[in-house]
Amino acid sequence: MKIVIINGVNLGCLGTREVDIYGHTSFADYFADLQKRFSDVNLEYFQSDDLAEVVNALHRYDGCDGIVLNPGAFTHTTLVLADAIATLHTPVIEVHISNLFGRENYRRHSMISAHCAGFISGFGLQGYQLAIQHFIN
């Protein structure tokens, strides 16, 4: 089984960025823990602050068993990402570390949710684990 995690804009700064919201753990450290926890799953990870690179990664990984996508602020701003997800044959679960509905009003609307198999928000980094577990089950 192959599951790919794709993180968008500013998520490369986890561990140092707004730690009161996102915590002190870098995604590299968390990803290493995920690989240990799900050692029987081929987990891959991609992160970019460039929208075109995120879209290209979605297309490149189409055909795997599942994509866990945290697009960051791209969630609220781009139809390009929504259109890219709509073309995929692979199910995508949208994940957000913070509770979007407990934050600014503009964060409460996702341009991509309608094209995703599921939505996880507000469980911290554990949201990634929940999405992976869904694909395994």
PDB file of C-alpha atoms in Angstrom:
ATOM      1  CA  MET A   1       0.000   0.000   0.000  1.00  0.00           C
ATOM      2  CA  LYS A   2       1.286   3.452  -0.941  1.00  0.00           C
ATOM      3  CA  ILE A   3       0.032   6.621   0.727  1.00  0.00           C
ATOM      4  CA  VAL A   4       1.443  10.053  -0.053  1.00  0.00           C
ATOM      5  CA  ILE A   5       1.330  13.117   2.176  1.00  0.00           C
ATOM      6  CA  ILE A   6       1.421  16.427   0.321  1.00  0.00           C
ATOM      7  CA  ASN A   7       1.833  19.629   2.311  1.00  0.00           C
ATOM      8  CA  GLY A   8       1.433  23.072   0.817  1.00  0.00           C
ATOM      9  CA  VAL A   9       2.416  26.588   1.617  1.00  0.00           C
ATOM     10  CA  ASN A  10       4.273  27.360   4.875  1.00  0.00           C
ATOM     11  CA  LEU A  11       4.045  23.797   6.191  1.00  0.00           C
ATOM     12  CA  GLY A  12       7.784  23.403   5.740  1.00  0.00           C
ATOM     13  CA  CYS A  13       8.086  25.748   8.733  1.00  0.00           C
ATOM     14  CA  LEU A  14       6.311  23.480  11.212  1.00  0.00           C
ATOM     15  CA  GLY A  15       8.060  23.412  14.554  1.00  0.00           C
ATOM     16  CA  THR A  16       9.064  27.059  14.357  1.00  0.00           C
ATOM     17  CA  ARG A  17       6.020  28.760  12.813  1.00  0.00           C
ATOM     18  CA  GLU A  18       3.242  29.969  15.132  1.00  0.00           C
ATOM     19  CA  VAL A  19       4.016  27.246  17.653  1.00  0.00           C
ATOM     20  CA  ASP A  20       0.990  28.229  19.746  1.00  0.00           C
ATOM     21  CA  ILE A  21      -1.168  26.994  16.838  1.00  0.00           C
ATOM     22  CA  TYR A  22       1.007  24.362  15.114  1.00  0.00           C
ATOM     23  CA  GLY A  23       3.240  23.071  17.916  1.00  0.00           C
ATOM     24  CA  HIS A  24       6.990  22.568  18.260  1.00  0.00           C
ATOM     25  CA  THR A  25       7.381  19.392  16.187  1.00  0.00           C
ATOM     26  CA  SER A  26       8.850  19.663  12.709  1.00  0.00           C
ATOM     27  CA  PHE A  27       7.082  17.717   9.998  1.00  0.00           C
ATOM     28  CA  ALA A  28      10.302  15.819   9.250  1.00  0.00           C
ATOM     29  CA  ASP A  29      10.344  14.513  12.834  1.00  0.00           C
ATOM     30  CA  TYR A  30       6.641  13.698  12.741  1.00  0.00           C
ATOM     31  CA  PHE A  31       6.980  11.962   9.364  1.00  0.00           C
ATOM     32  CA  ALA A  32       9.746   9.738  10.784  1.00  0.00           C
ATOM     33  CA  ASP A  33       7.338   8.744  13.575  1.00  0.00           C
ATOM     34  CA  LEU A  34       4.607   8.001  11.031  1.00  0.00           C
ATOM     35  CA  GLN A  35       6.996   5.784   9.061  1.00  0.00           C
ATOM     36  CA  LYS A  36       7.754   3.797  12.223  1.00  0.00           C
ATOM     37  CA  ARG A  37       4.098   3.565  13.223  1.00  0.00           C
ATOM     38  CA  PHE A  38       2.998   2.466   9.749  1.00  0.00           C
ATOM     39  CA  SER A  39       6.061   0.434   8.792  1.00  0.00           C
ATOM     40  CA  ASP A  40       4.002  -1.856   6.552  1.00  0.00           C
ATOM     41  CA  VAL A  41       2.863   1.115   4.424  1.00  0.00           C
ATOM     42  CA  ASN A  42       4.967   2.819   1.765  1.00  0.00           C
ATOM     43  CA  LEU A  43       4.648   6.420   2.965  1.00  0.00           C
ATOM     44  CA  GLU A  44       6.008   9.271   0.885  1.00  0.00           C
ATOM     45  CA  TYR A  45       6.066  12.969   1.637  1.00  0.00           C
ATOM     46  CA  PHE A  46       6.178  16.079  -0.531  1.00  0.00           C
ATOM     47  CA  GLN A  47       6.024  19.741   0.507  1.00  0.00           C
ATOM     48  CA  SER A  48       6.125  22.931  -1.525  1.00  0.00           C
ATOM     49  CA  ASP A  49       5.203  26.573  -1.165  1.00  0.00           C
ATOM     50  CA  ASP A  50       4.665  26.688  -4.939  1.00  0.00           C
ATOM     51  CA  LEU A  51       1.103  25.953  -6.063  1.00  0.00           C
ATOM     52  CA  ALA A  52       2.202  24.561  -9.425  1.00  0.00           C
ATOM     53  CA  GLU A  53       4.509  22.091  -7.688  1.00  0.00           C
ATOM     54  CA  VAL A  54       1.685  20.943  -5.397  1.00  0.00           C
ATOM     55  CA  VAL A  55      -0.590  20.419  -8.422  1.00  0.00           C
ATOM     56  CA  ASN A  56       2.167  18.523 -10.245  1.00  0.00           C
ATOM     57  CA  ALA A  57       2.687  16.309  -7.181  1.00  0.00           C
ATOM     58  CA  LEU A  58      -1.021  15.486  -7.074  1.00  0.00           C
ATOM     59  CA  HIS A  59      -0.898  14.346 -10.690  1.00  0.00           C
ATOM     60  CA  ARG A  60       2.404  12.501 -10.204  1.00  0.00           C
ATOM     61  CA  TYR A  61       0.985  10.473  -7.307  1.00  0.00           C
ATOM     62  CA  ASP A  62      -2.384   9.747  -8.931  1.00  0.00           C
ATOM     63  CA  GLY A  63      -2.724   5.986  -8.862  1.00  0.00           C
ATOM     64  CA  CYS A  64      -1.398   5.419  -5.358  1.00  0.00           C
ATOM     65  CA  ASP A  65      -3.770   4.155  -2.653  1.00  0.00           C
ATOM     66  CA  GLY A  66      -4.423   7.524  -1.057  1.00  0.00           C
ATOM     67  CA  ILE A  67      -3.276  11.109  -0.786  1.00  0.00           C
ATOM     68  CA  VAL A  68      -3.302  13.060   2.473  1.00  0.00           C
ATOM     69  CA  LEU A  69      -3.315  16.743   1.539  1.00  0.00           C
ATOM     70  CA  ASN A  70      -2.747  19.752   3.760  1.00  0.00           C
ATOM     71  CA  PRO A  71      -2.644  22.618   1.282  1.00  0.00           C
ATOM     72  CA  GLY A  72      -2.264  25.313   3.942  1.00  0.00           C
ATOM     73  CA  ALA A  73      -3.621  28.670   2.814  1.00  0.00           C
ATOM     74  CA  PHE A  74      -4.090  27.343  -0.739  1.00  0.00           C
ATOM     75  CA  THR A  75      -7.230  25.761   0.756  1.00  0.00           C
ATOM     76  CA  HIS A  76      -9.031  29.088   0.795  1.00  0.00           C
ATOM     77  CA  THR A  77      -7.660  30.775  -2.277  1.00  0.00           C
ATOM     78  CA  THR A  78      -7.416  28.636  -5.366  1.00  0.00           C
ATOM     79  CA  LEU A  79      -9.724  26.860  -7.759  1.00  0.00           C
ATOM     80  CA  VAL A  80      -6.638  25.485  -9.489  1.00  0.00           C
ATOM     81  CA  LEU A  81      -6.126  23.036  -6.633  1.00  0.00           C
ATOM     82  CA  ALA A  82      -9.805  22.079  -6.564  1.00  0.00           C
ATOM     83  CA  ASP A  83      -9.754  21.385 -10.299  1.00  0.00           C
ATOM     84  CA  ALA A  84      -6.590  19.297  -9.968  1.00  0.00           C
ATOM     85  CA  ILE A  85      -8.114  17.154  -7.218  1.00  0.00           C
ATOM     86  CA  ALA A  86     -11.289  16.677  -9.263  1.00  0.00           C
ATOM     87  CA  THR A  87      -9.247  15.048 -12.057  1.00  0.00           C
ATOM     88  CA  LEU A  88      -7.642  12.427  -9.795  1.00  0.00           C
ATOM     89  CA  HIS A  89      -8.570   8.758  -9.573  1.00  0.00           C
ATOM     90  CA  THR A  90      -6.911   8.518  -6.150  1.00  0.00           C
ATOM     91  CA  PRO A  91      -8.942   9.526  -3.088  1.00  0.00           C
ATOM     92  CA  VAL A  92      -7.717  12.619  -1.252  1.00  0.00           C
ATOM     93  CA  ILE A  93      -8.284  13.415   2.408  1.00  0.00           C
ATOM     94  CA  GLU A  94      -7.942  17.086   3.308  1.00  0.00           C
ATOM     95  CA  VAL A  95      -6.122  17.594   6.619  1.00  0.00           C
ATOM     96  CA  HIS A  96      -5.590  20.734   8.678  1.00  0.00           C
ATOM     97  CA  ILE A  97      -3.605  20.868  11.897  1.00  0.00           C
ATOM     98  CA  SER A  98      -5.661  23.665  13.456  1.00  0.00           C
ATOM     99  CA  ASN A  99      -9.427  23.868  13.768  1.00  0.00           C
ATOM    100  CA  LEU A 100     -10.284  26.046  10.791  1.00  0.00           C
ATOM    101  CA  PHE A 101     -13.698  26.836  12.228  1.00  0.00           C
ATOM    102  CA  GLY A 102     -12.128  28.266  15.386  1.00  0.00           C
ATOM    103  CA  ARG A 103      -9.967  30.698  13.455  1.00  0.00           C
ATOM    104  CA  GLU A 104     -10.501  33.698  11.161  1.00  0.00           C
ATOM    105  CA  ASN A 105     -13.675  33.751   9.060  1.00  0.00           C
ATOM    106  CA  TYR A 106     -11.820  33.464   5.759  1.00  0.00           C
ATOM    107  CA  ARG A 107     -10.331  30.126   6.894  1.00  0.00           C
ATOM    108  CA  ARG A 108     -13.792  28.607   7.288  1.00  0.00           C
ATOM    109  CA  HIS A 109     -14.241  28.061   3.555  1.00  0.00           C
ATOM    110  CA  SER A 110     -12.366  25.390   1.663  1.00  0.00           C
ATOM    111  CA  MET A 111     -12.188  25.549  -2.112  1.00  0.00           C
ATOM    112  CA  ILE A 112     -11.196  21.863  -2.220  1.00  0.00           C
ATOM    113  CA  SER A 113     -13.390  20.007   0.290  1.00  0.00           C
ATOM    114  CA  ALA A 114     -16.109  19.160  -2.222  1.00  0.00           C
ATOM    115  CA  HIS A 115     -13.550  17.179  -4.239  1.00  0.00           C
ATOM    116  CA  CYS A 116     -12.030  15.307  -1.291  1.00  0.00           C
ATOM    117  CA  ALA A 117     -13.073  11.976   0.203  1.00  0.00           C
ATOM    118  CA  GLY A 118     -12.893  13.448   3.700  1.00  0.00           C
ATOM    119  CA  PHE A 119     -11.925  16.403   5.864  1.00  0.00           C
ATOM    120  CA  ILE A 120      -9.986  16.377   9.150  1.00  0.00           C
ATOM    121  CA  SER A 121      -9.378  19.588  11.065  1.00  0.00           C
ATOM    122  CA  GLY A 122      -8.269  20.518  14.547  1.00  0.00           C
ATOM    123  CA  PHE A 123      -6.553  17.347  15.785  1.00  0.00           C
ATOM    124  CA  GLY A 124      -3.025  18.690  15.428  1.00  0.00           C
ATOM    125  CA  LEU A 125      -0.515  16.488  13.662  1.00  0.00           C
ATOM    126  CA  GLN A 126      -2.608  13.468  14.651  1.00  0.00           C
ATOM    127  CA  GLY A 127      -4.916  14.374  11.741  1.00  0.00           C
ATOM    128  CA  TYR A 128      -2.370  12.856   9.356  1.00  0.00           C
ATOM    129  CA  GLN A 129      -2.400   9.609  11.316  1.00  0.00           C
ATOM    130  CA  LEU A 130      -6.206   9.531  11.236  1.00  0.00           C
ATOM    131  CA  ALA A 131      -6.200   9.966   7.464  1.00  0.00           C
ATOM    132  CA  ILE A 132      -3.609   7.223   6.957  1.00  0.00           C
ATOM    133  CA  GLN A 133      -5.575   4.916   9.223  1.00  0.00           C
ATOM    134  CA  HIS A 134      -8.670   5.538   7.117  1.00  0.00           C
ATOM    135  CA  PHE A 135      -6.864   4.453   3.947  1.00  0.00           C
ATOM    136  CA  ILE A 136      -5.535   1.323   5.677  1.00  0.00           C
ATOM    137  CA  ASN A 137      -8.994   0.323   6.880  1.00  0.00           C
TER     138      ASN A 137
END
